[in-house]
């Protein structure tokens, strides 16, 4: 016996979500079928469609409801400092600490040979454009401390080596409250490499 | 800075899926927004709505495309033996081993004081009805070996104690290929309780 066609279709569609396999998609689909009312299904469906009404900032790749996002169009933000992040989520995490006053550049991922994500899949060219137009003093590379993030950071650094700008990388080391005994080797290595004069 | 309204709505809707918290819903929503094309969003939305076109078998609670499911309407199945399962998924798991030839009764869950699921929330009355009408010889209680599943099994047994039918419970014990050293206490206890003459 097989699931009815509409359930199979929903399982298929849901299994395209990140880290959702057949089993999880099946659980979600059965839950939607059994526990959601018709109205709730329609609300979810509408939300899925509506999300595509959100636009992408032409300047930085952040999400926005117009053409330029609220950060890029904010006169208070320092347009000379650009923080390069992998994803919109990273941007929001950084924004939430309410400390950074420059603008952003969202790559939309990181170079990954394993996942087949190359340079052309990332929003890099418009960053180079900004630098070329002498709009930038400092580029803060805030890609993740993963193989992909490091590769991407190194690649951008190489691309921008001919321009007279500061290229910095956010610090990596032990997290605040972290215990040396429980840290992984790479973090300890990064913490050691990045040591500073204690004042 | 906050996410745009449509994204917040989608996160809200997705976080109603089982075991999906805000963080996971956020990941799914951003993925849908960034990686799904407009057509893909529409396909997913359509699938969510279409799933409600599936009906529920009036006789056993299984999903079906008509009024009575393919199992209940199959003349080859033994209508005198009814296996009581918690969910449709359990039914499908049992069906996939291609061994059981009776029919099913899907409760739609199990009694849970913690989750506030009572007797009235489950599809029990129609089971009693079937027994009353002398349609059943054996009831196989195949609810899970959890506190909720056991409670439900005991409750159904008590309800049916006045009727002259066989009430059986599926066996619980060590899974095939399981190692005694890695089994939990309850499983070992069940395995010991359920021991049989070795022939």
CSV table of C-alpha atoms in Angstrom, one decimal:
chain,number,residue,atom,x,y,z
A,1,UNK,CA,0.0,0.0,0.0
A,2,UNK,CA,1.2,3.4,-0.9
A,3,UNK,CA,0.4,6.9,0.3
A,4,UNK,CA,-2.2,8.7,-1.8
A,5,UNK,CA,-0.8,10.9,-4.5
A,6,UNK,CA,-1.3,14.3,-2.9
A,7,UNK,CA,0.6,13.1,0.2
A,8,UNK,CA,3.4,11.8,-1.9
A,9,UNK,CA,3.6,15.1,-3.7
A,10,UNK,CA,3.7,17.1,-0.4
A,11,UNK,CA,6.4,14.8,1.0
A,12,UNK,CA,8.5,15.3,-2.2
A,13,UNK,CA,8.1,19.1,-2.0
A,14,UNK,CA,8.9,19.3,1.7
A,15,UNK,CA,12.0,17.1,1.3
A,16,UNK,CA,13.6,19.9,-0.6
A,17,UNK,CA,13.9,22.0,2.5
A,18,UNK,CA,17.4,22.1,4.0
A,19,UNK,CA,18.4,19.0,6.0
A,20,UNK,CA,14.9,17.5,5.5
A,21,UNK,CA,15.1,13.9,4.4
A,22,UNK,CA,12.2,11.6,3.3
A,23,UNK,CA,11.4,10.6,6.9
A,24,UNK,CA,11.2,14.1,8.2
A,25,UNK,CA,9.2,15.3,5.2
A,26,UNK,CA,6.8,12.4,5.8
A,27,UNK,CA,6.3,13.5,9.4
A,28,UNK,CA,5.7,17.1,8.4
A,29,UNK,CA,3.3,16.1,5.6
A,30,UNK,CA,1.3,13.7,7.7
A,31,UNK,CA,1.1,16.4,10.4
A,32,UNK,CA,-0.1,19.0,7.9
A,33,UNK,CA,-2.7,16.6,6.6
A,34,UNK,CA,-3.9,15.5,10.0
A,35,UNK,CA,-3.5,18.5,12.3
A,36,UNK,CA,-3.9,21.5,10.0
A,37,UNK,CA,-7.3,22.7,9.2
A,38,UNK,CA,-8.1,23.7,5.6
A,39,UNK,CA,-7.7,27.4,6.6
A,40,UNK,CA,-4.3,26.7,8.2
A,41,UNK,CA,-3.1,24.9,5.1
A,42,UNK,CA,-4.2,27.9,3.0
A,43,UNK,CA,-2.4,30.3,5.4
A,44,UNK,CA,0.8,28.3,5.1
A,45,UNK,CA,0.5,28.0,1.4
A,46,UNK,CA,-0.1,31.8,1.1
A,47,UNK,CA,2.9,32.5,3.3
A,48,UNK,CA,5.1,30.4,1.1
A,49,UNK,CA,4.0,32.3,-2.0
A,50,UNK,CA,4.1,35.7,-0.3
A,51,UNK,CA,7.7,35.3,0.8
A,52,UNK,CA,8.8,35.8,-2.8
A,53,UNK,CA,7.4,39.3,-2.7
A,54,UNK,CA,10.4,40.3,-0.7
A,55,UNK,CA,13.1,41.9,-2.8
A,56,UNK,CA,16.8,41.9,-2.6
A,57,UNK,CA,18.8,45.1,-2.1
A,58,UNK,CA,20.5,46.0,-5.4
A,59,UNK,CA,23.4,47.4,-3.4
A,60,UNK,CA,24.3,44.8,-0.8
A,61,UNK,CA,22.1,41.7,-1.4
A,62,UNK,CA,20.3,42.1,1.9
A,63,UNK,CA,16.5,41.5,1.9
A,64,UNK,CA,14.3,44.5,1.6
A,65,UNK,CA,10.8,45.6,0.6
A,66,UNK,CA,11.9,48.2,-1.9
A,67,UNK,CA,15.0,48.5,-4.2
A,68,UNK,CA,17.6,49.5,-1.6
A,69,UNK,CA,17.6,48.0,2.0
A,70,UNK,CA,17.1,50.1,5.1
A,71,UNK,CA,20.8,49.7,6.0
A,72,UNK,CA,22.2,50.9,2.7
A,73,UNK,CA,19.7,53.8,2.6
A,74,UNK,CA,20.4,54.9,6.2
A,75,UNK,CA,22.4,58.2,6.1
A,76,UNK,CA,23.8,57.4,9.6
A,77,UNK,CA,25.6,54.3,8.4
A,78,UNK,CA,29.3,54.5,7.3
A,79,UNK,CA,29.3,53.6,3.7
A,80,UNK,CA,33.1,53.3,3.6
A,81,UNK,CA,33.2,50.2,5.8
A,82,UNK,CA,31.7,47.1,4.2
A,83,UNK,CA,31.3,43.8,6.1
A,84,UNK,CA,31.2,40.8,3.9
A,85,UNK,CA,28.9,38.1,5.2
A,86,UNK,CA,27.9,34.7,3.7
A,87,UNK,CA,24.1,34.9,4.4
A,88,UNK,CA,21.3,37.2,5.3
A,89,UNK,CA,21.1,35.4,8.6
A,90,UNK,CA,24.7,36.3,9.4
A,91,UNK,CA,23.8,39.9,8.7
A,92,UNK,CA,20.8,39.8,11.1
A,93,UNK,CA,22.9,38.2,13.8
A,94,UNK,CA,25.5,41.0,13.4
A,95,UNK,CA,22.8,43.6,13.3
A,96,UNK,CA,21.2,42.3,16.5
A,97,UNK,CA,24.3,43.1,18.6
A,98,UNK,CA,23.7,46.8,17.7
A,99,UNK,CA,27.3,47.7,17.5
A,100,UNK,CA,28.4,47.7,13.8
A,101,UNK,CA,27.7,51.0,12.0
A,102,UNK,CA,29.0,50.3,8.5
A,103,UNK,CA,27.2,48.6,5.7
A,104,UNK,CA,27.1,45.0,4.5
A,105,UNK,CA,27.7,42.9,1.5
A,106,UNK,CA,25.8,39.6,1.4
A,107,UNK,CA,27.6,36.9,-0.7
A,108,UNK,CA,24.7,34.5,-0.6
A,109,UNK,CA,26.9,31.6,0.4
A,110,UNK,CA,30.6,30.5,0.3
A,111,UNK,CA,32.8,28.9,-2.3
A,112,UNK,CA,32.4,25.1,-1.8
A,113,UNK,CA,33.9,22.6,-4.1
A,114,UNK,CA,31.9,19.8,-2.4
A,115,UNK,CA,28.6,21.5,-3.0
A,116,UNK,CA,29.6,22.8,-6.4
A,117,UNK,CA,29.3,26.5,-5.4
A,118,UNK,CA,31.7,28.5,-7.4
A,119,UNK,CA,32.6,32.2,-7.7
A,120,UNK,CA,29.9,32.9,-10.3
A,121,UNK,CA,27.2,31.6,-7.9
A,122,UNK,CA,28.1,34.3,-5.3
A,123,UNK,CA,27.4,38.0,-5.3
A,124,UNK,CA,31.1,39.1,-5.5
A,125,UNK,CA,31.3,41.2,-8.7
A,126,UNK,CA,29.2,44.0,-7.2
A,127,UNK,CA,31.6,44.2,-4.3
A,128,UNK,CA,34.5,44.6,-6.6
A,129,UNK,CA,32.5,47.3,-8.4
A,130,UNK,CA,32.0,49.2,-5.1
A,131,UNK,CA,35.8,49.0,-4.4
A,132,UNK,CA,36.6,50.1,-8.0
A,133,UNK,CA,34.4,53.2,-7.6
A,134,UNK,CA,36.5,54.2,-4.5
A,135,UNK,CA,33.5,53.9,-2.3
A,136,UNK,CA,35.2,51.7,0.3
A,137,UNK,CA,38.0,52.2,2.9
A,138,UNK,CA,37.7,48.9,4.8
A,139,UNK,CA,36.4,45.5,3.9
A,140,UNK,CA,35.7,43.3,7.0
A,141,UNK,CA,35.7,39.7,6.0
A,142,UNK,CA,33.1,38.0,8.2
A,143,UNK,CA,32.6,34.8,6.4
A,144,UNK,CA,32.5,31.7,8.7
A,145,UNK,CA,35.5,30.0,10.1
A,146,UNK,CA,34.9,26.9,8.0
A,147,UNK,CA,36.9,25.6,5.1
A,148,UNK,CA,34.4,27.3,2.7
A,149,UNK,CA,34.3,30.5,4.6
A,150,UNK,CA,38.1,30.7,4.7
A,151,UNK,CA,38.4,29.9,1.0
A,152,UNK,CA,36.0,32.6,0.2
A,153,UNK,CA,37.7,35.1,2.4
A,154,UNK,CA,41.1,34.3,0.9
A,155,UNK,CA,39.7,34.5,-2.6
A,156,UNK,CA,38.1,38.0,-2.0
A,157,UNK,CA,41.4,39.2,-0.4
A,158,UNK,CA,43.3,38.0,-3.5
A,159,UNK,CA,40.8,39.7,-5.8
A,160,UNK,CA,41.2,43.0,-3.9
A,161,UNK,CA,44.9,42.9,-3.4
A,162,UNK,CA,45.5,45.6,-6.1
A,163,UNK,CA,43.3,48.2,-4.4
A,164,UNK,CA,44.4,50.5,-1.6
A,165,UNK,CA,41.9,49.5,1.0
A,166,UNK,CA,42.1,47.9,4.5
A,167,UNK,CA,41.0,44.3,4.4
A,168,UNK,CA,40.4,42.8,7.8
A,169,UNK,CA,39.0,39.5,9.1
A,170,UNK,CA,36.9,39.1,12.2
A,171,UNK,CA,38.7,37.5,15.1
A,172,UNK,CA,38.4,33.8,15.7
A,173,UNK,CA,39.3,32.2,19.1
A,174,UNK,CA,37.7,30.8,22.2
A,175,UNK,CA,34.1,32.0,22.6
A,176,UNK,CA,33.4,34.1,25.7
A,177,UNK,CA,32.6,31.7,28.6
A,178,UNK,CA,34.2,28.9,26.6
A,179,UNK,CA,36.3,26.3,28.4
A,180,UNK,CA,39.8,25.5,26.9
A,181,UNK,CA,39.3,21.9,27.9
A,182,UNK,CA,36.2,21.6,25.7
A,183,UNK,CA,37.4,23.6,22.7
A,184,UNK,CA,38.2,21.9,19.5
A,185,UNK,CA,41.8,21.9,18.1
A,186,UNK,CA,41.1,24.4,15.3
A,187,UNK,CA,39.6,26.9,17.7
A,188,UNK,CA,42.6,26.6,20.0
A,189,UNK,CA,44.9,27.0,17.1
A,190,UNK,CA,43.0,30.1,15.9
A,191,UNK,CA,43.0,31.5,19.5
A,192,UNK,CA,46.8,31.0,19.7
A,193,UNK,CA,47.5,32.5,16.3
A,194,UNK,CA,45.3,35.5,17.1
A,195,UNK,CA,46.8,36.2,20.5
A,196,UNK,CA,47.3,39.8,21.4
A,197,UNK,CA,49.4,41.8,23.9
A,198,UNK,CA,47.6,41.6,27.2
A,199,UNK,CA,47.1,45.1,28.5
B,1,UNK,CA,16.6,45.5,12.3
B,2,UNK,CA,13.8,43.0,11.8
B,3,UNK,CA,12.9,40.5,9.0
B,4,UNK,CA,10.3,41.8,6.5
B,5,UNK,CA,6.7,40.9,7.3
B,6,UNK,CA,6.3,38.1,4.7
B,7,UNK,CA,9.3,36.3,6.1
B,8,UNK,CA,8.2,36.7,9.7
B,9,UNK,CA,4.8,35.3,8.7
B,10,UNK,CA,6.4,32.3,6.9
B,11,UNK,CA,8.6,31.6,9.9
B,12,UNK,CA,5.5,31.7,12.2
B,13,UNK,CA,3.6,29.3,9.9
B,14,UNK,CA,6.5,26.9,9.5
B,15,UNK,CA,7.2,26.8,13.3
B,16,UNK,CA,3.9,25.0,13.7
B,17,UNK,CA,5.3,21.9,12.1
B,18,UNK,CA,6.2,19.1,14.6
B,19,UNK,CA,9.5,19.7,16.4
B,20,UNK,CA,10.2,22.8,14.4
B,21,UNK,CA,11.3,25.7,16.6
B,22,UNK,CA,11.9,29.3,15.7
B,23,UNK,CA,15.5,28.6,14.6
B,24,UNK,CA,14.6,25.8,12.2
B,25,UNK,CA,11.6,27.6,10.9
B,26,UNK,CA,13.9,30.6,10.2
B,27,UNK,CA,16.3,28.3,8.3
B,28,UNK,CA,13.5,26.8,6.2
B,29,UNK,CA,11.9,30.2,5.5
B,30,UNK,CA,15.2,31.8,4.4
B,31,UNK,CA,15.9,28.7,2.3
B,32,UNK,CA,12.5,29.0,0.6
B,33,UNK,CA,12.9,32.7,0.1
B,34,UNK,CA,16.4,32.4,-1.3
B,35,UNK,CA,16.7,29.1,-3.1
B,36,UNK,CA,13.1,28.4,-4.3
B,37,UNK,CA,12.0,29.9,-7.6
B,38,UNK,CA,8.6,31.5,-7.7
B,39,UNK,CA,7.3,28.3,-9.5
B,40,UNK,CA,8.8,26.1,-6.8
B,41,UNK,CA,7.1,28.2,-4.1
B,42,UNK,CA,3.8,27.8,-5.9
B,43,UNK,CA,4.3,24.1,-6.3
B,44,UNK,CA,4.9,23.7,-2.5
B,45,UNK,CA,2.0,25.9,-1.7
B,46,UNK,CA,-0.3,23.9,-4.0
B,47,UNK,CA,0.9,20.6,-2.5
B,48,UNK,CA,0.1,21.9,1.0
B,49,UNK,CA,-3.5,22.9,0.0
B,50,UNK,CA,-4.0,19.7,-2.1
B,51,UNK,CA,-3.1,17.4,0.8
B,52,UNK,CA,-6.5,18.3,2.4
B,53,UNK,CA,-8.2,16.7,-0.6
B,54,UNK,CA,-7.3,13.3,0.9
B,55,UNK,CA,-10.1,11.8,2.9
B,56,UNK,CA,-10.3,9.6,6.0
B,57,UNK,CA,-11.8,6.1,5.9
B,58,UNK,CA,-15.1,6.2,7.7
B,59,UNK,CA,-14.6,2.7,8.9
B,60,UNK,CA,-11.0,2.6,10.2
B,61,UNK,CA,-9.5,6.1,10.1
B,62,UNK,CA,-6.9,5.3,7.5
B,63,UNK,CA,-6.3,7.9,4.7
B,64,UNK,CA,-8.1,7.2,1.5
B,65,UNK,CA,-9.3,8.9,-1.7
B,66,UNK,CA,-12.9,7.8,-1.4
B,67,UNK,CA,-15.1,7.1,1.6
B,68,UNK,CA,-13.7,3.7,2.5
B,69,UNK,CA,-10.0,2.9,2.3
B,70,UNK,CA,-8.5,0.2,0.1
B,71,UNK,CA,-7.8,-2.1,3.0
B,72,UNK,CA,-11.4,-2.0,4.4
B,73,UNK,CA,-12.9,-2.5,1.0
B,74,UNK,CA,-10.5,-5.4,0.1
B,75,UNK,CA,-12.5,-8.6,0.1
B,76,UNK,CA,-9.4,-10.6,0.8
B,77,UNK,CA,-8.7,-9.0,4.1
B,78,UNK,CA,-10.0,-10.7,7.3
B,79,UNK,CA,-12.5,-8.2,8.8
B,80,UNK,CA,-12.7,-10.2,12.0
B,81,UNK,CA,-9.2,-9.2,13.0
B,82,UNK,CA,-8.6,-5.6,13.8
B,83,UNK,CA,-5.2,-4.1,14.6
B,84,UNK,CA,-5.4,-1.0,16.6
B,85,UNK,CA,-2.5,1.5,15.8
B,86,UNK,CA,-1.8,5.0,16.9
B,87,UNK,CA,-1.2,6.7,13.6
B,88,UNK,CA,-1.5,6.3,9.9
B,89,UNK,CA,2.3,6.0,9.7
B,90,UNK,CA,2.2,2.9,12.0
B,91,UNK,CA,-0.4,1.4,9.7
B,92,UNK,CA,1.9,2.0,6.7
B,93,UNK,CA,4.9,0.5,8.5
B,94,UNK,CA,2.9,-2.6,9.3
B,95,UNK,CA,1.5,-2.8,5.7
B,96,UNK,CA,4.9,-2.6,4.3
B,97,UNK,CA,6.0,-5.9,5.8
B,98,UNK,CA,3.2,-7.6,3.7
B,99,UNK,CA,2.3,-10.1,6.4
B,100,UNK,CA,-0.8,-8.9,8.2
B,101,UNK,CA,-4.1,-9.8,6.5
B,102,UNK,CA,-6.6,-8.3,8.9
B,103,UNK,CA,-7.9,-4.8,8.9
B,104,UNK,CA,-6.9,-1.7,11.0
B,105,UNK,CA,-8.2,0.8,13.3
B,106,UNK,CA,-6.3,4.1,13.5
B,107,UNK,CA,-6.7,6.0,16.8
B,108,UNK,CA,-5.1,9.1,15.6
B,109,UNK,CA,-2.8,9.3,18.6
B,110,UNK,CA,-2.5,8.0,22.2
B,111,UNK,CA,-3.9,9.1,25.5
B,112,UNK,CA,-1.4,11.6,26.9
B,113,UNK,CA,-1.9,13.6,30.1
B,114,UNK,CA,1.2,15.6,29.3
B,115,UNK,CA,-0.1,16.7,25.9
B,116,UNK,CA,-3.7,17.0,27.1
B,117,UNK,CA,-4.9,14.2,24.7
B,118,UNK,CA,-7.9,12.5,26.2
B,119,UNK,CA,-10.2,9.7,25.2
B,120,UNK,CA,-12.5,12.1,23.3
B,121,UNK,CA,-9.6,13.2,21.1
B,122,UNK,CA,-9.1,9.7,19.8
B,123,UNK,CA,-11.0,7.6,17.3
B,124,UNK,CA,-12.1,5.0,19.9
B,125,UNK,CA,-15.9,5.0,19.9
B,126,UNK,CA,-16.2,3.6,16.4
B,127,UNK,CA,-14.0,0.7,17.4
B,128,UNK,CA,-16.4,-0.1,20.3
B,129,UNK,CA,-19.2,0.1,17.8
B,130,UNK,CA,-17.5,-2.5,15.6
B,131,UNK,CA,-17.1,-4.8,18.5
B,132,UNK,CA,-20.7,-4.3,19.7
B,133,UNK,CA,-22.0,-5.3,16.2
B,134,UNK,CA,-20.2,-8.6,16.6
B,135,UNK,CA,-17.9,-7.9,13.7
B,136,UNK,CA,-14.7,-8.6,15.5
B,137,UNK,CA,-13.0,-11.8,16.8
B,138,UNK,CA,-9.6,-10.4,17.7
B,139,UNK,CA,-8.3,-7.0,18.6
B,140,UNK,CA,-4.5,-6.7,18.3
B,141,UNK,CA,-3.3,-3.7,20.3
B,142,UNK,CA,-0.3,-2.4,18.4
B,143,UNK,CA,0.0,1.0,20.2
B,144,UNK,CA,3.6,2.0,20.9
B,145,UNK,CA,5.6,0.7,23.9
B,146,UNK,CA,5.5,4.1,25.5
B,147,UNK,CA,3.7,5.3,28.6
B,148,UNK,CA,1.1,6.8,26.3
B,149,UNK,CA,0.8,3.7,24.1
B,150,UNK,CA,0.5,1.4,27.2
B,151,UNK,CA,-2.1,3.6,28.8
B,152,UNK,CA,-4.1,3.6,25.6
B,153,UNK,CA,-3.8,-0.2,25.2
B,154,UNK,CA,-4.9,-0.7,28.9
B,155,UNK,CA,-7.8,1.7,28.5
B,156,UNK,CA,-9.1,-0.1,25.3
B,157,UNK,CA,-8.7,-3.5,27.0
B,158,UNK,CA,-10.8,-2.2,30.0
B,159,UNK,CA,-13.4,-0.8,27.7
B,160,UNK,CA,-13.7,-4.2,25.9
B,161,UNK,CA,-13.5,-6.5,28.9
B,162,UNK,CA,-17.3,-7.3,28.7
B,163,UNK,CA,-17.2,-8.6,25.2
B,164,UNK,CA,-16.2,-12.1,24.2
B,165,UNK,CA,-13.3,-11.3,21.9
B,166,UNK,CA,-9.6,-12.0,21.9
B,167,UNK,CA,-7.5,-9.0,22.9
B,168,UNK,CA,-3.8,-9.4,22.1
B,169,UNK,CA,-0.8,-7.1,22.3
B,170,UNK,CA,2.1,-7.2,19.9
B,171,UNK,CA,5.3,-8.5,21.5
B,172,UNK,CA,7.9,-6.2,22.9
B,173,UNK,CA,11.5,-7.3,23.5
B,174,UNK,CA,14.9,-7.0,22.0
B,175,UNK,CA,14.9,-6.0,18.4
B,176,UNK,CA,16.3,-8.5,16.0
B,177,UNK,CA,20.0,-7.9,15.7
B,178,UNK,CA,19.9,-5.9,18.9
B,179,UNK,CA,22.7,-6.3,21.5
B,180,UNK,CA,21.7,-7.0,25.1
B,181,UNK,CA,24.5,-4.7,26.3
B,182,UNK,CA,23.1,-1.7,24.5
B,183,UNK,CA,19.4,-2.3,25.2
B,184,UNK,CA,17.6,0.0,27.7
B,185,UNK,CA,16.2,-1.4,30.9
B,186,UNK,CA,12.6,-1.3,29.9
B,187,UNK,CA,13.2,-3.3,26.7
B,188,UNK,CA,15.2,-5.9,28.7
B,189,UNK,CA,12.3,-6.0,31.2
B,190,UNK,CA,9.8,-6.5,28.5
B,191,UNK,CA,12.0,-9.2,26.8
B,192,UNK,CA,12.2,-11.0,30.1
B,193,UNK,CA,8.5,-10.7,30.9
B,194,UNK,CA,7.6,-11.9,27.4
B,195,UNK,CA,10.0,-14.9,27.3
B,196,UNK,CA,8.7,-18.1,25.7
B,197,UNK,CA,9.5,-21.7,25.7
B,198,UNK,CA,12.5,-22.3,23.5
B,199,UNK,CA,11.7,-24.9,20.9
